[in-house]
Short mmCIF file of C-alpha atoms and ligand atoms in Angstrom, two decimals:
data_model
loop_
_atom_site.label_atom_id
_atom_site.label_comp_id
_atom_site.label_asym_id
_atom_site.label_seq_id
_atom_site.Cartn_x
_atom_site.Cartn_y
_atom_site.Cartn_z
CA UNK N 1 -163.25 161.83 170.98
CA UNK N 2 -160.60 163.82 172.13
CA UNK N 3 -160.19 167.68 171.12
CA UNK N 4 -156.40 167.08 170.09
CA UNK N 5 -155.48 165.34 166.58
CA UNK N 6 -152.27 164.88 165.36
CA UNK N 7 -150.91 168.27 163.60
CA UNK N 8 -151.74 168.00 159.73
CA UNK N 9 -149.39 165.72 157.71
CA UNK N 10 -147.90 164.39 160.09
CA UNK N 11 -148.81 160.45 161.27
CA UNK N 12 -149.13 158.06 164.26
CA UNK N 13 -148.02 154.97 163.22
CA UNK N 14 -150.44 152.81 165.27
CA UNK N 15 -149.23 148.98 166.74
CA UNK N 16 -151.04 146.96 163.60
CA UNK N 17 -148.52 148.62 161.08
CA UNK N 18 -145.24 148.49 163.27
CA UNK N 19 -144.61 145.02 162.43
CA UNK N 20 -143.87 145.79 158.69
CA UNK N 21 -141.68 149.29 159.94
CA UNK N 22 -140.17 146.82 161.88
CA UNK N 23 -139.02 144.42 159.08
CA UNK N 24 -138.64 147.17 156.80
CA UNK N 25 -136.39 148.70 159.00
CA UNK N 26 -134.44 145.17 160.20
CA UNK N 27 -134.05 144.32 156.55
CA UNK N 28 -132.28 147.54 156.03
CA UNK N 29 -129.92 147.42 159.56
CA UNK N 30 -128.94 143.61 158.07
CA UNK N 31 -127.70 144.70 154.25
CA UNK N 32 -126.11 147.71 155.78
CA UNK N 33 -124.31 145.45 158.36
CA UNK N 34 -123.84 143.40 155.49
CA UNK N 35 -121.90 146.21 153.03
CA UNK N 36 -119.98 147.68 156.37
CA UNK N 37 -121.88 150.53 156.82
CA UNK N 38 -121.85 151.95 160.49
CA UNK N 39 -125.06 154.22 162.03
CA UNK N 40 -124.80 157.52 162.65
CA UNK N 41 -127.37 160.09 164.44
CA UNK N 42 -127.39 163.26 164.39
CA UNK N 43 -130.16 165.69 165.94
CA UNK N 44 -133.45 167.11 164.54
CA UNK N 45 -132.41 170.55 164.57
CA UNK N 46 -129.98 172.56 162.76
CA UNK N 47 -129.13 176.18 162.03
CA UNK N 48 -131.04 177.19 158.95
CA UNK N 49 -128.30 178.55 157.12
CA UNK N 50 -126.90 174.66 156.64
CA UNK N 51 -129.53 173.35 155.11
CA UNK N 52 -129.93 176.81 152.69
CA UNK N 53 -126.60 176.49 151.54
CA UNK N 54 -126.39 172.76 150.81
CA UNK N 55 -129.21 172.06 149.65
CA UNK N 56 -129.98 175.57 147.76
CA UNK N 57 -131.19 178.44 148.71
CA UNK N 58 -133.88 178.26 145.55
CA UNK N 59 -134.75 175.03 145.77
CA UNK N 60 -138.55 174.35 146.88
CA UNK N 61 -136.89 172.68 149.82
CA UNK N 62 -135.46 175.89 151.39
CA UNK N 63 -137.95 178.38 149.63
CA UNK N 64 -141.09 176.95 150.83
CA UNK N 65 -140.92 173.80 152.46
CA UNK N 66 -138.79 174.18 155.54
CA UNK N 67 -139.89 174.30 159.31
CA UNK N 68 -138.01 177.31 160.57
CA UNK N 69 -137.94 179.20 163.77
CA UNK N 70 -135.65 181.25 165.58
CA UNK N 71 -134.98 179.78 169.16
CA UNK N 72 -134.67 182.29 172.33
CA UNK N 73 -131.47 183.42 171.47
CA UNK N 74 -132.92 184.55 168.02
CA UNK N 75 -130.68 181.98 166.63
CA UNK N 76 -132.59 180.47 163.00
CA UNK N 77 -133.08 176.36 163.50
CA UNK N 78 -134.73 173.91 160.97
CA UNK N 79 -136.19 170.73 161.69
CA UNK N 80 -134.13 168.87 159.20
CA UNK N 81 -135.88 167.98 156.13
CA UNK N 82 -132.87 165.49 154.92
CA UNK N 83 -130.31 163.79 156.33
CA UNK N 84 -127.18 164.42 154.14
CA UNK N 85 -126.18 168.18 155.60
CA UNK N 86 -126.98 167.37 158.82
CA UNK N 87 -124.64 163.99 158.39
CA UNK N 88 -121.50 165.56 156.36
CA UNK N 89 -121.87 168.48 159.12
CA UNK N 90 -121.26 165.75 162.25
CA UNK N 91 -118.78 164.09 159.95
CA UNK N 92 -116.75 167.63 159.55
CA UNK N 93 -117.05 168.28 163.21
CA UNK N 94 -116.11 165.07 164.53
CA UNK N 95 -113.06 164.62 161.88
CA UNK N 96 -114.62 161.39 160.90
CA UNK N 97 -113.28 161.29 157.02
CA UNK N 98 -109.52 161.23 157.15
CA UNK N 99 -110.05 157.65 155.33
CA UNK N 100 -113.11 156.77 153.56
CA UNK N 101 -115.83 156.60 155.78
CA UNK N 102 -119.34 154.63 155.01
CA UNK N 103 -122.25 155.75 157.40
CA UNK N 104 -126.16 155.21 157.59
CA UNK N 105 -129.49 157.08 159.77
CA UNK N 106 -132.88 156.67 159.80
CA UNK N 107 -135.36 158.73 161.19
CA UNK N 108 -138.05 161.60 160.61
CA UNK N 109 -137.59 164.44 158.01
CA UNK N 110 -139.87 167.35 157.98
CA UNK N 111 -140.78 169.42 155.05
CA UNK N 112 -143.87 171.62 154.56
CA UNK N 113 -145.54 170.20 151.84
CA UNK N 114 -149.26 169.44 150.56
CA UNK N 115 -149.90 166.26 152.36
CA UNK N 116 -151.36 163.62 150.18
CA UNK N 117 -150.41 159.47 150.20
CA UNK N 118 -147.08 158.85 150.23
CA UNK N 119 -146.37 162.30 151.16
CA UNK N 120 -146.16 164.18 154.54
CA UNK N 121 -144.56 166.95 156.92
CA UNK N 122 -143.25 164.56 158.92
CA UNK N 123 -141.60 161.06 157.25
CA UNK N 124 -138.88 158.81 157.94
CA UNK N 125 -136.11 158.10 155.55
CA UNK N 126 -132.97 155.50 155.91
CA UNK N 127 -130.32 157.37 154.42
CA UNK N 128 -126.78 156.11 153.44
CA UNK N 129 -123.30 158.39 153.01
CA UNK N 130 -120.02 157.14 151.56
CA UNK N 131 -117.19 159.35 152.06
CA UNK N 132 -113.79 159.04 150.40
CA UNK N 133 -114.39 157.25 147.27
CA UNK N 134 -114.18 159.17 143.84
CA UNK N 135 -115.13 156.15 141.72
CA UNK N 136 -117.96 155.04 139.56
CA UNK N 137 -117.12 151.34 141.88
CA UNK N 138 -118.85 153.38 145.13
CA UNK N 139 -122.16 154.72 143.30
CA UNK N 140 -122.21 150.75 141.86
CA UNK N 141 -122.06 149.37 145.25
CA UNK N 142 -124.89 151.93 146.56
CA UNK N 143 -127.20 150.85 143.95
CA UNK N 144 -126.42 146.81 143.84
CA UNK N 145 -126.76 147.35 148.42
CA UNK N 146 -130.44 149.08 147.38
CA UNK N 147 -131.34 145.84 144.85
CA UNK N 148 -129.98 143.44 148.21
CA UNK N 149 -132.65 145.25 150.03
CA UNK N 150 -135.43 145.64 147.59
CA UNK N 151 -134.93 141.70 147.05
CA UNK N 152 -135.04 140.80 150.91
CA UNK N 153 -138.35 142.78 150.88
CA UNK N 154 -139.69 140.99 147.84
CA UNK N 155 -140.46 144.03 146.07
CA UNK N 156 -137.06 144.22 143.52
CA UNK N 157 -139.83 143.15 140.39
CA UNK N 158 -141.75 146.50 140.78
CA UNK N 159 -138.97 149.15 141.59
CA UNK N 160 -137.56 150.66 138.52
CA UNK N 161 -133.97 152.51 138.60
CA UNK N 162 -133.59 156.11 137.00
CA UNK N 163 -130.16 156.80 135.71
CA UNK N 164 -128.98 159.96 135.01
CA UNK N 165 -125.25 162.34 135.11
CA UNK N 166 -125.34 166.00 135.52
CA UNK N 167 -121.87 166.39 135.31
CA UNK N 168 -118.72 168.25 136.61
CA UNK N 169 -119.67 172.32 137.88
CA UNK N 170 -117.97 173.96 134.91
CA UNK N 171 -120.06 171.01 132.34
CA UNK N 172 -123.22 172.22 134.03
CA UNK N 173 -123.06 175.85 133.89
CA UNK N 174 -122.22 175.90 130.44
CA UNK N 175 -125.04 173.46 130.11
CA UNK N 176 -126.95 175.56 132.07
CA UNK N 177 -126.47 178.98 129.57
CA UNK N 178 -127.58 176.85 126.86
CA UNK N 179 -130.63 175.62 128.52
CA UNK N 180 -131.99 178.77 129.45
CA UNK N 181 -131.10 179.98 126.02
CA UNK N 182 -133.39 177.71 124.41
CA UNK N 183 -135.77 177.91 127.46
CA UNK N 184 -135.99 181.62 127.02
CA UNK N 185 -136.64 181.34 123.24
CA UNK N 186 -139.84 179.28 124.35
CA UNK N 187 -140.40 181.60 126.97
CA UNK N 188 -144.16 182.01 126.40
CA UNK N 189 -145.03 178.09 126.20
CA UNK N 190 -143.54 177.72 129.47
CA UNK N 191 -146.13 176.76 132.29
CA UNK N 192 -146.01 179.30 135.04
CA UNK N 193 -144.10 177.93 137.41
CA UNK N 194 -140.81 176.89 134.68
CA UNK N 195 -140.91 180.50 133.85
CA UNK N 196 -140.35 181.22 137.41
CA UNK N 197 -137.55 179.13 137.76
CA UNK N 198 -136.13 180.22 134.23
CA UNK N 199 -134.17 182.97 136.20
CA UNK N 200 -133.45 180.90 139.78
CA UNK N 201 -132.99 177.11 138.90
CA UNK N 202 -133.67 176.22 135.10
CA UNK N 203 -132.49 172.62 135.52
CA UNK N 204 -135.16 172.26 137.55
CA UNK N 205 -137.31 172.82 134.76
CA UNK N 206 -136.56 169.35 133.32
CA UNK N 207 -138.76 168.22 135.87
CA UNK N 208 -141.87 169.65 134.80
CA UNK N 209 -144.61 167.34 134.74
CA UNK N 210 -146.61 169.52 132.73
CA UNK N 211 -147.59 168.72 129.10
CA UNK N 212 -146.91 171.98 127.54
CA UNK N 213 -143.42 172.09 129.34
CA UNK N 214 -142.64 168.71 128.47
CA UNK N 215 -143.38 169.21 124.77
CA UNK N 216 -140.81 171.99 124.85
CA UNK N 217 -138.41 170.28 126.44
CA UNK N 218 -138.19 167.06 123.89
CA UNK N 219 -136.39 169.35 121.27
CA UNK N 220 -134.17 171.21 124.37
CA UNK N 221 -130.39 170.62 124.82
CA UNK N 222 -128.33 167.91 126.16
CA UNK N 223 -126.14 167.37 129.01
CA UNK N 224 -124.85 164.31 127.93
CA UNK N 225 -123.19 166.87 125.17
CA UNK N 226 -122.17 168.92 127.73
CA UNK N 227 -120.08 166.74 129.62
CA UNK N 228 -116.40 166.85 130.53
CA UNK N 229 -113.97 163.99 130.12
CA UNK N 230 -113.97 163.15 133.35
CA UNK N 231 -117.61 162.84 134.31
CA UNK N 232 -118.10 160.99 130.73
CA UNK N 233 -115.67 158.26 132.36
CA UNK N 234 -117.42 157.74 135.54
CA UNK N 235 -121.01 157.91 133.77
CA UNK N 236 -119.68 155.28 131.46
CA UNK N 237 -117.97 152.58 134.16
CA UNK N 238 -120.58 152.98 135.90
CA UNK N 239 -122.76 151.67 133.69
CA UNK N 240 -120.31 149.27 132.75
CA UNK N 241 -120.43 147.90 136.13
CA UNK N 242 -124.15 147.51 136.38
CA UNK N 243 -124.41 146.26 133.30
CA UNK N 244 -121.99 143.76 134.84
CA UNK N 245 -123.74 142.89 137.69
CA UNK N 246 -127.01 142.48 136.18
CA UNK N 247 -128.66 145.68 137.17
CA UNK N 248 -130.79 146.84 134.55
CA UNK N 249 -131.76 150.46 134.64
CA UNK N 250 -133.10 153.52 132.55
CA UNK N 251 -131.31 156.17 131.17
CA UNK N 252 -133.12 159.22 131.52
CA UNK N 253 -131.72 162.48 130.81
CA UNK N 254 -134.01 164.72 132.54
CA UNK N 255 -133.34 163.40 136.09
CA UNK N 256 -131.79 166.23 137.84
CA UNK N 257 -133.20 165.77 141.53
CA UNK N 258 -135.14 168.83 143.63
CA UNK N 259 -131.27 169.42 145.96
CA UNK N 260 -128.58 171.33 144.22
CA UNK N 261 -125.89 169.74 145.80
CA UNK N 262 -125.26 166.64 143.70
CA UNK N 263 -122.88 166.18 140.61
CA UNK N 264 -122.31 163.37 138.10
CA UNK N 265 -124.71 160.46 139.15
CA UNK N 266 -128.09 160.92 140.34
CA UNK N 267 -130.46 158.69 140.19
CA UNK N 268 -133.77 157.00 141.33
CA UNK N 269 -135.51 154.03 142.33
CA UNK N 270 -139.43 154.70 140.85
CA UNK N 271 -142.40 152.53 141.30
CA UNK N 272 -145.51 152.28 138.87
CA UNK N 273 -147.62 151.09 142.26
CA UNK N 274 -147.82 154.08 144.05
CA UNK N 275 -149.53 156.33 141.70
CA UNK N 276 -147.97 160.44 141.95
CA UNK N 277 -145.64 159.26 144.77
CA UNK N 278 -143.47 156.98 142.82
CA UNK N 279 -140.05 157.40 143.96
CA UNK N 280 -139.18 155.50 146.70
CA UNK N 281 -135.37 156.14 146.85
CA UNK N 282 -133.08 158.94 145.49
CA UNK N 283 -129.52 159.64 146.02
CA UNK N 284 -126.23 160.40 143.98
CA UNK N 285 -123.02 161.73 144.51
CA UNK N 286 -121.82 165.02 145.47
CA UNK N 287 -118.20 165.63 145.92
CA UNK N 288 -118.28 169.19 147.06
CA UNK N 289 -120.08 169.53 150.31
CA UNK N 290 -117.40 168.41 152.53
CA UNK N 291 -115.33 171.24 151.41
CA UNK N 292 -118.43 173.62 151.72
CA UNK N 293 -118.39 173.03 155.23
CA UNK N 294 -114.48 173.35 155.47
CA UNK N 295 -113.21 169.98 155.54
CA UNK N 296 -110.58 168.80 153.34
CA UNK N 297 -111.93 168.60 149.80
CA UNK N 298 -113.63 164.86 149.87
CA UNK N 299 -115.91 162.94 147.54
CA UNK N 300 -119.40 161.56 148.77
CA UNK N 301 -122.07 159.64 147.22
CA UNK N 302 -125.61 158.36 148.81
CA UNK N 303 -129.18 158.28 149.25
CA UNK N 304 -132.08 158.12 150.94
CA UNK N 305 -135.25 155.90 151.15
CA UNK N 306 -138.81 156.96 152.03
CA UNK N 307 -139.86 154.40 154.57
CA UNK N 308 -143.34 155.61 154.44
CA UNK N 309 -143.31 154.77 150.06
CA UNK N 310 -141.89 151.41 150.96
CA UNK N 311 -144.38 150.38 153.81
CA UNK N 312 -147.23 151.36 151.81
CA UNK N 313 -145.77 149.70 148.37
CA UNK N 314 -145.66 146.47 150.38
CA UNK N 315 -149.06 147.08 151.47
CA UNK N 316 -150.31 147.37 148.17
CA UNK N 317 -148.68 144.15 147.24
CA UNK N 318 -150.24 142.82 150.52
CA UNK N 319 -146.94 141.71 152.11
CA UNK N 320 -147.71 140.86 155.74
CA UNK N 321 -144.33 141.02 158.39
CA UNK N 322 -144.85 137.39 160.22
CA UNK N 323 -145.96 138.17 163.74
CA UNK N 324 -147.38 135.48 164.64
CA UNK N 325 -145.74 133.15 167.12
CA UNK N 326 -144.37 129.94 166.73
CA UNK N 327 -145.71 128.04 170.26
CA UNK N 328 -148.50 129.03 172.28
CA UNK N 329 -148.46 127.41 175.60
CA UNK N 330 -151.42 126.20 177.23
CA UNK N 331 -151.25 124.56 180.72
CA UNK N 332 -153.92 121.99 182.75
CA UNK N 333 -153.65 123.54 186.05
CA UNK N 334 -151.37 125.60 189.05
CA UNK N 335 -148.25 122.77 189.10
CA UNK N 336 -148.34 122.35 185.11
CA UNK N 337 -147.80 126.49 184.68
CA UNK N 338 -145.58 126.74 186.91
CA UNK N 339 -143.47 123.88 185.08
CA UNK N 340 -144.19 125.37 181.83
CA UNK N 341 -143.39 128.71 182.81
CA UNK N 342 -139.72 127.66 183.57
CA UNK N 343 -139.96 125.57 180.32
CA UNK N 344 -140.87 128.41 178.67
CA UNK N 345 -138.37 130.56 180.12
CA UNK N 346 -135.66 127.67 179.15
CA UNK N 347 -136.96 127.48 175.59
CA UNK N 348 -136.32 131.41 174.83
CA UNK N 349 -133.31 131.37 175.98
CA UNK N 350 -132.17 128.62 174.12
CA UNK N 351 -133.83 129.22 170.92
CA UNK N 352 -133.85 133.12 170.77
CA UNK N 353 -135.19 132.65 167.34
CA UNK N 354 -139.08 131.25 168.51
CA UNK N 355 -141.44 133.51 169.15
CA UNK N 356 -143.42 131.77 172.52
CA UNK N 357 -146.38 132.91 174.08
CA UNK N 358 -147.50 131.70 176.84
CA UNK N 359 -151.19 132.11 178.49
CA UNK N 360 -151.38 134.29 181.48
CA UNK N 361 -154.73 133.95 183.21
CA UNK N 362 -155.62 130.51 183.51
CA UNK N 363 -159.14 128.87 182.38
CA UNK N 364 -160.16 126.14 180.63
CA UNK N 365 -158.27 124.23 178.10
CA UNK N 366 -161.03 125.33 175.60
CA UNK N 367 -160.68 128.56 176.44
CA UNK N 368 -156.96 128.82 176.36
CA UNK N 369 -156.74 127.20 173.07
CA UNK N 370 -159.42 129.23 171.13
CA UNK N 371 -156.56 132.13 172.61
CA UNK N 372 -153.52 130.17 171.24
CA UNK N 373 -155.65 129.63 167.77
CA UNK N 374 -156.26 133.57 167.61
CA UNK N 375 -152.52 133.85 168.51
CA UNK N 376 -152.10 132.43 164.90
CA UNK N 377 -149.31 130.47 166.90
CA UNK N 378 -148.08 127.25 164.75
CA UNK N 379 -148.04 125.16 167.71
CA UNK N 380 -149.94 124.48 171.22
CA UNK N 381 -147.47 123.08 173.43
CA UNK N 382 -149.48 121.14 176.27
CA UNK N 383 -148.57 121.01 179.80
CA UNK N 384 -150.73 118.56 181.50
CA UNK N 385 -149.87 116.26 184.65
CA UNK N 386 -149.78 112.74 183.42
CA UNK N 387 -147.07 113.68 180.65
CA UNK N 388 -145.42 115.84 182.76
CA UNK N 389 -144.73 113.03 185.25
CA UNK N 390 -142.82 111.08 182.56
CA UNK N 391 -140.95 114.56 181.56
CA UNK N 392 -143.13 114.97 178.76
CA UNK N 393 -145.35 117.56 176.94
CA UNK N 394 -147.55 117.41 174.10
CA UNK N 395 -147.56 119.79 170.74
CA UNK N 396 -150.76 119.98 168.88
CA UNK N 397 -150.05 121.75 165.43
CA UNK N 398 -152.85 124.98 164.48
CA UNK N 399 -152.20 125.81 161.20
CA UNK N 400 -151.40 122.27 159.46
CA UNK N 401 -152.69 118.54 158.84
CA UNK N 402 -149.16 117.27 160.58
CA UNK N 403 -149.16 114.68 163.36
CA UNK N 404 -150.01 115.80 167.43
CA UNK N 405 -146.84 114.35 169.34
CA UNK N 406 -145.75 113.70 172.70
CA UNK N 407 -142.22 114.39 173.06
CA UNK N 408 -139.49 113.57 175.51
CA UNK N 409 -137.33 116.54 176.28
CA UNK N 410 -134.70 115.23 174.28
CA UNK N 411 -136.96 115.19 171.28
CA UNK N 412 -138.43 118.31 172.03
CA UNK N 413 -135.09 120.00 171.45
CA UNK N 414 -135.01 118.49 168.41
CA UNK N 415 -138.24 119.89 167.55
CA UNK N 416 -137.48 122.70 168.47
CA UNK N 417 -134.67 123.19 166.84
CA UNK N 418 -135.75 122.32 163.36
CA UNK N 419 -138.51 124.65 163.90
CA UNK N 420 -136.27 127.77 164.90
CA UNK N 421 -134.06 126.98 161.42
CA UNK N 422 -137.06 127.21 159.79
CA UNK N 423 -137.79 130.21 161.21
CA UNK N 424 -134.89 131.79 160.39
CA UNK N 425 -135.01 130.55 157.24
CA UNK N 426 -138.68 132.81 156.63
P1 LIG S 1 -134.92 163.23 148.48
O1 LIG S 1 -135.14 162.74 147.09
O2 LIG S 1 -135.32 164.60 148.80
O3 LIG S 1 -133.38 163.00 148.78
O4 LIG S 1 -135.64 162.26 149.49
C1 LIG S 1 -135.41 160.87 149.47
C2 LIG S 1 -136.72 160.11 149.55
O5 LIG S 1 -137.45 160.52 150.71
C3 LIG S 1 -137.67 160.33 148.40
O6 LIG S 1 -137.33 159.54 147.29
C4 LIG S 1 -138.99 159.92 149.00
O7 LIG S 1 -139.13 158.50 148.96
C5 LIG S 1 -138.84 160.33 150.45
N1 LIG S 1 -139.57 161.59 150.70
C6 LIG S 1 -139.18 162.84 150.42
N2 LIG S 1 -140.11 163.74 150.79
C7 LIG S 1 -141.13 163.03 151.34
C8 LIG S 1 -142.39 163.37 151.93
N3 LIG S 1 -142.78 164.64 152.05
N4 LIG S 1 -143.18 162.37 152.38
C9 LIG S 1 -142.79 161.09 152.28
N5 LIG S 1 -141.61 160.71 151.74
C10 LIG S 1 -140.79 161.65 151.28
C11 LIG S 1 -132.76 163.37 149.95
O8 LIG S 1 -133.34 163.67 150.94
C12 LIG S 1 -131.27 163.23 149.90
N6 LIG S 1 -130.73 163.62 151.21
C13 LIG S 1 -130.86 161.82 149.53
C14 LIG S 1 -129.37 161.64 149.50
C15 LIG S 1 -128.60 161.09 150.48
N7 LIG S 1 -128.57 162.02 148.53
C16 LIG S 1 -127.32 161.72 148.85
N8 LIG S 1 -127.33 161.16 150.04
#
């Protein structure tokens, strides 16, 4: 074995598990195209201070969990452990928001955390910005474009959405002095780490998954008392709209996210499959980072998905990505490859939505079928002289009771082509 492993936490996908990336990932590309949504990329690094100031300086993100170095110019870089600052950065630079502007990446993150399933230093996430749109109508169409995907992937039964506003800035700091008030009242049944963050981020607190915390918390303050007009509205269409559009979801009042940039809706898409890992998806609005970076003052909403969740949720619910081909092509002898190779060549061209393999190599037709069965191709398609002669070839089906044929090249493309639709249509 070699002496070199991959660093901890961070994973090789190997070429059995691509195939479900893959459709994970084509899925996604076809309900963004879908929704207009253009992709954007920005790079792996960025200066430190970017990510400290969007996302929070005492947040567990910039605290603890960051890769940091300074380069040779004694310049401080992060690998980026999200994709928003990095995103609304680009978009700043490049001037791309003077009208509303609807984005999408996907790629690795990096954050320094305990590694353990469904989390690691190094995991992808699709991510999704809208810039430009103030209403309740843009975090609606960001939630019903996550359903369109969680429904393509089969897996819309078992995701749950999280619902929550934190409000406007002033709403929240007011909301904020009363929390710790009654926080600091219960100082001494606080678990450690909530009495930490009673003086740095007390919202945070809501979060606690500990018992004593949460027992503490069930008699705390509102926000939803603490809201201004304003957010109130927007909480309210919002859930209008869904309600509308048949998008059931949970209210729950102590969703407040681990990044401090976000205000009104935040929410999350949670999954009982996955066991501590549950959330597969969170996003929400925040309309003041493009003015933190000095563009002109715009609104944003978004989120981002953990591909790594997703691929293993649909491995729980053992959902295979089709590989396997549709023809495997098996010849008789030198003249009949050579035909079928041009066939072959013919056939993807013309129906580029066939997957056809053809066997390289030679030997025996025994052989070269017990290949095309392991293939777990639908069809053998058989060159052999005598057909050929009358511009024929013969499919034998692999996988079901239906009829062997010999078909004319006319028929063929017929075949064929009811065979690609129904490709397509899988
Ligand atoms: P986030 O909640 O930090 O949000 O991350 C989004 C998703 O990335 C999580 O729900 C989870 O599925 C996945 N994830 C996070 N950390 C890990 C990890 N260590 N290992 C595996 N998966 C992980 C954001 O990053 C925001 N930028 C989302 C957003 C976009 N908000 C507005 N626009």
């Amino acid at each position: 074995m070699s002496q070199y492993r991959a660093i901890r936490g961070m994973v090789d996908v190997l070429p059995g598990e691509t195939s479900l990336w893959q459709m994970l990932e084509q899925t996604a590309r076809d309900v963004l195209f879908a929704h207009g949504y253009s992709e954007i990329r920005t790079p792996l690094l960025e200066s430190t201070d970017l990510f400290a100031r969007t996302i929070g300086e005492v947040t567990d993100i910039v605290e603890k969990e960051m890769y940091s170095f300074p380069d040779r110019n004694d310049d401080s870089l992060s690998l980026r452990p999200e994709g928003t600052a990095g995103t609304v950065r680009a978009a700043v630079q490049h001037n791309l928001i003077q009208s509303p502007q609807r984005v999408w990446y996907m790629g690795p993150m990096f954050r320094y955390e305990r590694p353990q399933k469904g989390r690691q230093r190094q995991f992808h996430q699709l991510g999704v910005e809208a810039f430009g749109m103030p209403g309740a109508d843009q975090d609606a169409e960001l939630l019903l474009m996550c359903r369109q995907w969680w429904k393509r992937l089969g897996i819309d039964d078992v995701l749950t959405l999280e619902l929550n506003t934190i409000g406007n800035n002033e709403g929240r700091e007011r909301y904020k002095i009363a929390l710790t008030g009654y926080l600091s009242d219960n100082f001494d049944a606080l678990d450690e780490d909530s009495q930490r963050r009673l003086a740095t981020n007390p919202l945070r607190i809501l979060d606690s998954k500990i018992a004593s915390t949460q027992a503490v918390l069930t008699s705390a303050p509102e926000m939803a008392t603490f809201l201004d007009d304003d957010a109130r509205a927007h909480h309210d269409r919002l859930c209008e709209l869904l309600d509308i559009a048949g998008l059931p979801f949970i209210s729950n009042p102590r969703l407040v996210r681990g990044l401090d940039y976000y205000n009104k809706t935040v929410f999350e898409w949670t999954t009982d499959r996955l066991g501590a890992q549950a959330t597969v998806c969170g996003g929400g609005r925040y309309d003041g980072m493009v003015a933190q970076f000095g563009g002109k003052s715009t609104p944003a909403s978004g989120f981002a998905a953990g591909l790594e969740r997703l691929v293993l949720l649909l491995q729980t619910l053992e959902m295979d990505a089709n590989t396997s081909p549709d023809l495997y092509i098996v010849s008789a002898d030198d003249d009949a490859f050579a035909q079928a190779l041009c066939e072959a060549d013919r056939i993807r061209a013309a129906f580029p939505g066939l997957g056809v393999v053809q066997h390289l190599g030679g030997g025996s037709f025994k052989s070269q079928f017990k290949r095309a069965d392991k293939s777990g191709a639908a069809w053998a398609m058989v060159f052999a002289a005598e057909e050929l002669a009358e511009g024929k070839v013969t499919l034998k089906p692999l996988r079901s009771d239906e009829q062997q044929m010999t078909l004319s090249r006319e028929d063929l493309n017929t075949f064929l082509h009811q065979l690609e639709t129904l490709a397509f249509e899988n």
